[in-house]
CSV table of C-alpha atoms and ligand atoms in Angstrom, one decimal:
chain,number,residue,atom,x,y,z
A,1,MET,CA,19.7,-21.0,13.8
A,2,ARG,CA,17.1,-23.2,12.1
A,3,GLU,CA,15.1,-23.7,15.3
A,4,MET,CA,14.6,-19.9,15.5
A,5,ILE,CA,12.5,-19.7,12.4
A,6,ASP,CA,9.1,-18.5,13.3
A,7,MET,CA,6.5,-20.1,11.0
A,8,GLU,CA,3.8,-17.6,12.0
A,9,PHE,CA,5.8,-15.0,10.1
A,10,PHE,CA,5.5,-17.0,6.9
A,11,ASP,CA,1.8,-17.5,7.5
A,12,LEU,CA,1.4,-13.8,7.9
A,13,ILE,CA,3.1,-13.2,4.6
A,14,LYS,CA,0.9,-15.7,2.8
A,15,ASN,CA,-2.3,-14.8,4.4
A,16,ARG,CA,-2.1,-11.0,3.9
A,17,ARG,CA,-4.6,-9.8,1.4
A,18,SER,CA,-5.4,-6.4,0.0
A,19,ILE,CA,-8.5,-5.3,1.9
A,20,ARG,CA,-11.1,-3.2,0.1
A,21,ARG,CA,-13.9,-3.2,2.7
A,22,TYR,CA,-13.4,-2.0,6.2
A,23,LYS,CA,-15.4,-1.7,9.5
A,24,SER,CA,-16.0,1.9,10.6
A,25,GLN,CA,-14.2,1.0,14.0
A,26,SER,CA,-11.5,3.6,14.6
A,27,VAL,CA,-7.8,2.6,14.9
A,28,HIS,CA,-5.9,3.7,18.1
A,29,LYS,CA,-3.2,6.2,17.5
A,30,GLU,CA,-0.7,4.0,19.5
A,31,ASP,CA,-1.4,1.1,17.1
A,32,ILE,CA,-0.8,3.4,14.1
A,33,LEU,CA,2.5,4.5,15.8
A,34,LYS,CA,3.5,0.9,16.3
A,35,ILE,CA,2.9,0.1,12.6
A,36,LEU,CA,4.8,3.1,11.4
A,37,ASP,CA,7.7,2.3,13.8
A,38,ALA,CA,7.9,-1.1,12.1
A,39,ALA,CA,7.9,0.7,8.7
A,40,ASN,CA,10.6,3.0,10.0
A,41,TRP,CA,12.8,0.0,10.8
A,42,ALA,CA,12.9,-1.0,7.1
A,43,PRO,CA,16.3,-1.2,5.4
A,44,SER,CA,17.3,1.8,3.3
A,45,ALA,CA,20.0,2.8,0.9
A,46,MET,CA,22.9,4.2,3.0
A,47,ASN,CA,20.5,4.2,5.9
A,48,ARG,CA,19.0,7.4,4.6
A,49,GLN,CA,15.5,6.5,5.7
A,50,PRO,CA,14.1,8.7,3.0
A,51,TRP,CA,10.4,8.1,3.9
A,52,GLU,CA,7.7,10.1,5.5
A,53,PHE,CA,4.1,9.2,6.4
A,54,LEU,CA,1.0,11.2,6.2
A,55,VAL,CA,-1.7,9.8,8.4
A,56,ILE,CA,-5.1,11.1,7.3
A,57,SER,CA,-8.5,10.8,8.9
A,58,GLY,CA,-11.6,13.0,9.1
A,59,GLU,CA,-12.9,15.4,6.5
A,60,LEU,CA,-9.9,15.2,4.2
A,61,LEU,CA,-10.8,11.6,3.3
A,62,LYS,CA,-13.7,12.9,1.3
A,63,PRO,CA,-11.8,14.9,-1.3
A,64,LEU,CA,-9.2,12.1,-1.4
A,65,GLY,CA,-11.8,9.5,-2.1
A,66,ASN,CA,-13.4,11.7,-4.8
A,67,SER,CA,-10.0,12.0,-6.4
A,68,TYR,CA,-9.5,8.2,-6.5
A,69,LYS,CA,-13.1,7.7,-7.6
A,70,GLY,CA,-12.5,10.0,-10.6
A,71,VAL,CA,-9.4,7.9,-11.5
A,72,ILE,CA,-11.5,4.7,-11.4
A,73,GLU,CA,-14.4,6.2,-13.3
A,74,GLU,CA,-12.1,7.3,-16.1
A,75,PHE,CA,-10.6,3.8,-16.2
A,76,ILE,CA,-14.0,2.2,-16.5
A,77,SER,CA,-15.1,4.7,-19.2
A,78,LYS,CA,-12.4,3.1,-21.4
A,79,MET,CA,-13.7,-0.5,-20.8
A,80,GLU,CA,-15.7,-2.2,-23.5
A,81,ASN,CA,-16.6,-5.5,-21.9
A,82,ASP,CA,-20.0,-5.3,-20.0
A,83,SER,CA,-19.1,-7.9,-17.3
A,84,GLU,CA,-15.9,-6.0,-16.6
A,85,ILE,CA,-17.9,-2.8,-16.2
A,86,ILE,CA,-20.2,-4.4,-13.6
A,87,SER,CA,-17.4,-5.7,-11.4
A,88,SER,CA,-15.7,-2.3,-11.7
A,89,GLU,CA,-18.8,-0.6,-10.2
A,90,LYS,CA,-17.8,-2.3,-6.9
A,91,PHE,CA,-14.4,-0.8,-7.3
A,92,VAL,CA,-15.9,2.7,-7.6
A,93,LYS,CA,-17.6,2.1,-4.3
A,94,PHE,CA,-14.3,1.1,-2.8
A,95,ALA,CA,-12.5,4.1,-4.3
A,96,ALA,CA,-14.9,6.8,-3.2
A,97,HIS,CA,-14.5,5.9,0.5
A,98,PHE,CA,-11.4,3.7,0.6
A,99,GLY,CA,-13.8,0.9,1.5
A,100,GLY,CA,-15.0,2.8,4.6
A,101,ALA,CA,-11.5,2.8,6.2
A,102,PRO,CA,-11.2,5.3,9.1
A,103,VAL,CA,-7.6,6.1,8.2
A,104,VAL,CA,-5.5,6.5,5.0
A,105,ILE,CA,-1.7,6.5,5.0
A,106,VAL,CA,0.4,8.1,2.3
A,107,VAL,CA,4.0,7.1,2.0
A,108,LEU,CA,6.3,9.7,0.6
A,109,ALA,CA,10.0,9.5,-0.4
A,110,GLU,CA,12.7,12.1,-0.7
A,111,THR,CA,13.6,13.1,-4.2
A,112,ASN,CA,17.0,13.5,-5.8
A,113,GLU,CA,18.2,14.9,-9.1
A,114,ASP,CA,20.3,11.8,-9.7
A,115,PRO,CA,18.0,9.0,-11.0
A,116,ARG,CA,20.1,6.3,-9.3
A,117,GLU,CA,19.6,8.0,-5.9
A,118,GLN,CA,16.0,8.5,-6.7
A,119,LYS,CA,15.5,4.8,-7.5
A,120,ALA,CA,17.2,3.9,-4.2
A,121,PHE,CA,14.9,6.3,-2.3
A,122,LEU,CA,11.9,4.8,-4.0
A,123,GLU,CA,13.0,1.2,-3.2
A,124,SER,CA,13.8,2.2,0.4
A,125,ALA,CA,10.3,3.7,0.8
A,126,SER,CA,8.8,0.6,-0.7
A,127,ALA,CA,10.6,-1.5,1.9
A,128,ALA,CA,9.0,0.7,4.5
A,129,MET,CA,5.6,0.2,2.9
A,130,GLU,CA,6.0,-3.6,2.9
A,131,ASN,CA,6.9,-3.4,6.6
A,132,LEU,CA,3.8,-1.3,7.2
A,133,VAL,CA,1.4,-3.7,5.5
A,134,LEU,CA,2.8,-6.7,7.3
A,135,ALA,CA,2.9,-5.0,10.7
A,136,ALA,CA,-0.7,-3.9,10.2
A,137,GLY,CA,-1.7,-7.5,9.2
A,138,ASP,CA,0.0,-8.8,12.4
A,139,MET,CA,-2.2,-6.5,14.4
A,140,GLY,CA,-5.4,-7.7,12.7
A,141,LEU,CA,-5.6,-4.5,10.6
A,142,GLY,CA,-6.2,-4.4,6.9
A,143,THR,CA,-4.4,-2.4,4.2
A,144,CYS,CA,-4.4,-2.1,0.4
A,145,TRP,CA,-1.2,-0.9,-1.2
A,146,MET,CA,-2.3,1.5,-3.9
A,147,THR,CA,-0.7,3.5,-6.6
A,148,GLY,CA,-3.9,4.1,-8.6
A,149,PRO,CA,-4.6,7.3,-6.7
A,150,LEU,CA,-1.3,8.7,-8.1
A,151,ARG,CA,-3.0,9.0,-11.5
A,152,ASP,CA,-4.6,12.2,-10.1
A,153,GLU,CA,-1.3,13.2,-8.6
A,154,SER,CA,-1.6,17.0,-8.9
A,155,ASN,CA,-4.9,16.9,-7.1
A,156,LEU,CA,-3.5,14.6,-4.4
A,157,ARG,CA,-0.6,17.0,-3.9
A,158,ARG,CA,-3.0,20.0,-3.6
A,159,ILE,CA,-5.4,18.2,-1.2
A,160,LEU,CA,-2.5,17.0,1.1
A,161,ASP,CA,-0.2,20.0,0.6
A,162,ILE,CA,2.7,17.8,-0.6
A,163,SER,CA,5.7,19.7,-1.8
A,164,PRO,CA,7.4,19.0,-5.1
A,165,ASP,CA,10.6,17.7,-3.4
A,166,LYS,CA,8.6,14.7,-2.1
A,167,GLU,CA,7.6,11.7,-4.3
A,168,ILE,CA,4.3,10.0,-3.5
A,169,VAL,CA,5.1,6.3,-3.3
A,170,ALA,CA,1.9,4.7,-2.2
A,171,VAL,CA,-1.4,5.2,-0.6
A,172,THR,CA,-3.2,2.7,1.7
A,173,PRO,CA,-6.4,2.6,3.7
A,174,LEU,CA,-5.9,1.3,7.3
A,175,GLY,CA,-8.7,-0.2,9.3
A,176,TYR,CA,-10.3,-3.4,10.6
A,177,PRO,CA,-11.2,-5.7,7.6
A,178,ASP,CA,-14.9,-6.2,6.8
A,179,GLU,CA,-14.2,-8.9,4.2
A,180,THR,CA,-12.0,-12.0,3.9
A,181,PRO,CA,-10.8,-12.1,0.3
A,182,HIS,CA,-10.0,-15.3,-1.4
A,183,PRO,CA,-6.3,-16.0,-1.8
A,184,THR,CA,-4.9,-14.3,-4.9
A,185,PRO,CA,-3.0,-16.6,-7.3
A,186,ARG,CA,0.7,-16.6,-7.5
A,187,THR,CA,3.0,-18.0,-10.3
A,188,GLU,CA,5.0,-20.9,-8.8
A,189,VAL,CA,8.2,-19.5,-7.4
A,190,LYS,CA,10.3,-22.2,-9.1
A,191,ASN,CA,9.3,-20.5,-12.4
A,192,LYS,CA,10.8,-17.2,-11.2
A,193,ILE,CA,14.2,-18.5,-10.1
A,194,LYS,CA,17.4,-18.9,-12.0
A,195,TRP,CA,19.9,-20.8,-9.9
A,196,ILE,CA,23.3,-19.6,-10.9
A,197,GLY,CA,26.6,-21.6,-10.2
A,198,TRP,CA,24.8,-24.4,-8.2
B,201,FMN,C1,2.7,-1.2,-6.3
B,201,FMN,C2,1.3,-1.7,-6.1
B,201,FMN,C3,0.3,-0.9,-6.5
B,201,FMN,C4,-1.1,-1.3,-6.3
B,201,FMN,N1,-2.1,-0.5,-6.7
B,201,FMN,C5,-3.4,-0.8,-6.4
B,201,FMN,C6,-4.4,0.1,-6.6
B,201,FMN,O1,-4.2,1.2,-7.1
B,201,FMN,N2,-5.7,-0.2,-6.3
B,201,FMN,C7,-6.0,-1.4,-5.7
B,201,FMN,O2,-7.1,-1.7,-5.4
B,201,FMN,N3,-5.0,-2.3,-5.4
B,201,FMN,C8,-3.7,-2.0,-5.8
B,201,FMN,N4,-2.7,-2.9,-5.4
B,201,FMN,C9,-3.0,-4.2,-4.8
B,201,FMN,C10,-2.8,-5.3,-5.8
B,201,FMN,O3,-3.9,-5.3,-6.7
B,201,FMN,C11,-2.7,-6.7,-5.0
B,201,FMN,O4,-1.6,-6.6,-4.2
B,201,FMN,C12,-2.6,-7.9,-5.9
B,201,FMN,O5,-3.8,-8.0,-6.7
B,201,FMN,C13,-2.5,-9.2,-5.1
B,201,FMN,O6,-3.5,-9.3,-4.1
B,201,FMN,P1,-3.2,-9.4,-2.6
B,201,FMN,O7,-2.5,-8.2,-2.1
B,201,FMN,O8,-4.6,-9.6,-1.9
B,201,FMN,O9,-2.4,-10.6,-2.4
B,201,FMN,C14,-1.4,-2.5,-5.7
B,201,FMN,C15,-0.3,-3.3,-5.2
B,201,FMN,C16,1.0,-2.9,-5.4
B,201,FMN,C17,2.2,-3.7,-4.8
């Protein structure tokens, strides 16, 4: 079994970065389908596969970007430190156009009155989201898993006509990266593990 381990997989996991600047180059529909098929193969509670994907391009990206821009501007307006405000201006640029990405994907989950079921649905859809970002990365495409846009949720629901029986899980731009971000730091995993009964 050991010989079957594919090291490229681990490289992909470690080298994936959140991308906030994209080329305008379009993404083929077949490639998007391939990525979403990988997302659809995620594990899910009771195999309920409670996710759905909205794949947005064209004119609707404008009101979507405006919505997220508003979220970021409000966030900045509460900042006090000047240097923070300057670096945040770059973020406003990213937010307004999702960094120039030609596609934005929204992952939805089913809702349930039972909070335990609801939690399992959210976790399942998050597993799909992780498959999505990794599959995209494997194909040379960038993503940025985002929940910030949900701070303007009612607007998001109105723009995308999302019914109340769906939960918005995450939003991501999808496109060819136009930046190579530095690796983001991680706390050493050994500080996160409690070995029990070893
Ligand atoms: C649940 C979740 C929510 C996130 N929300 C946002 C967001 O609203 N905006 C954003 O730019 N990045 C967002 N991120 C990306 C994180 O900032 C990023 O994953 C983290 O800083 C580590 O960087 P890396 O993805 O490049 O390794 C989010 C990531 C996760 C998993």
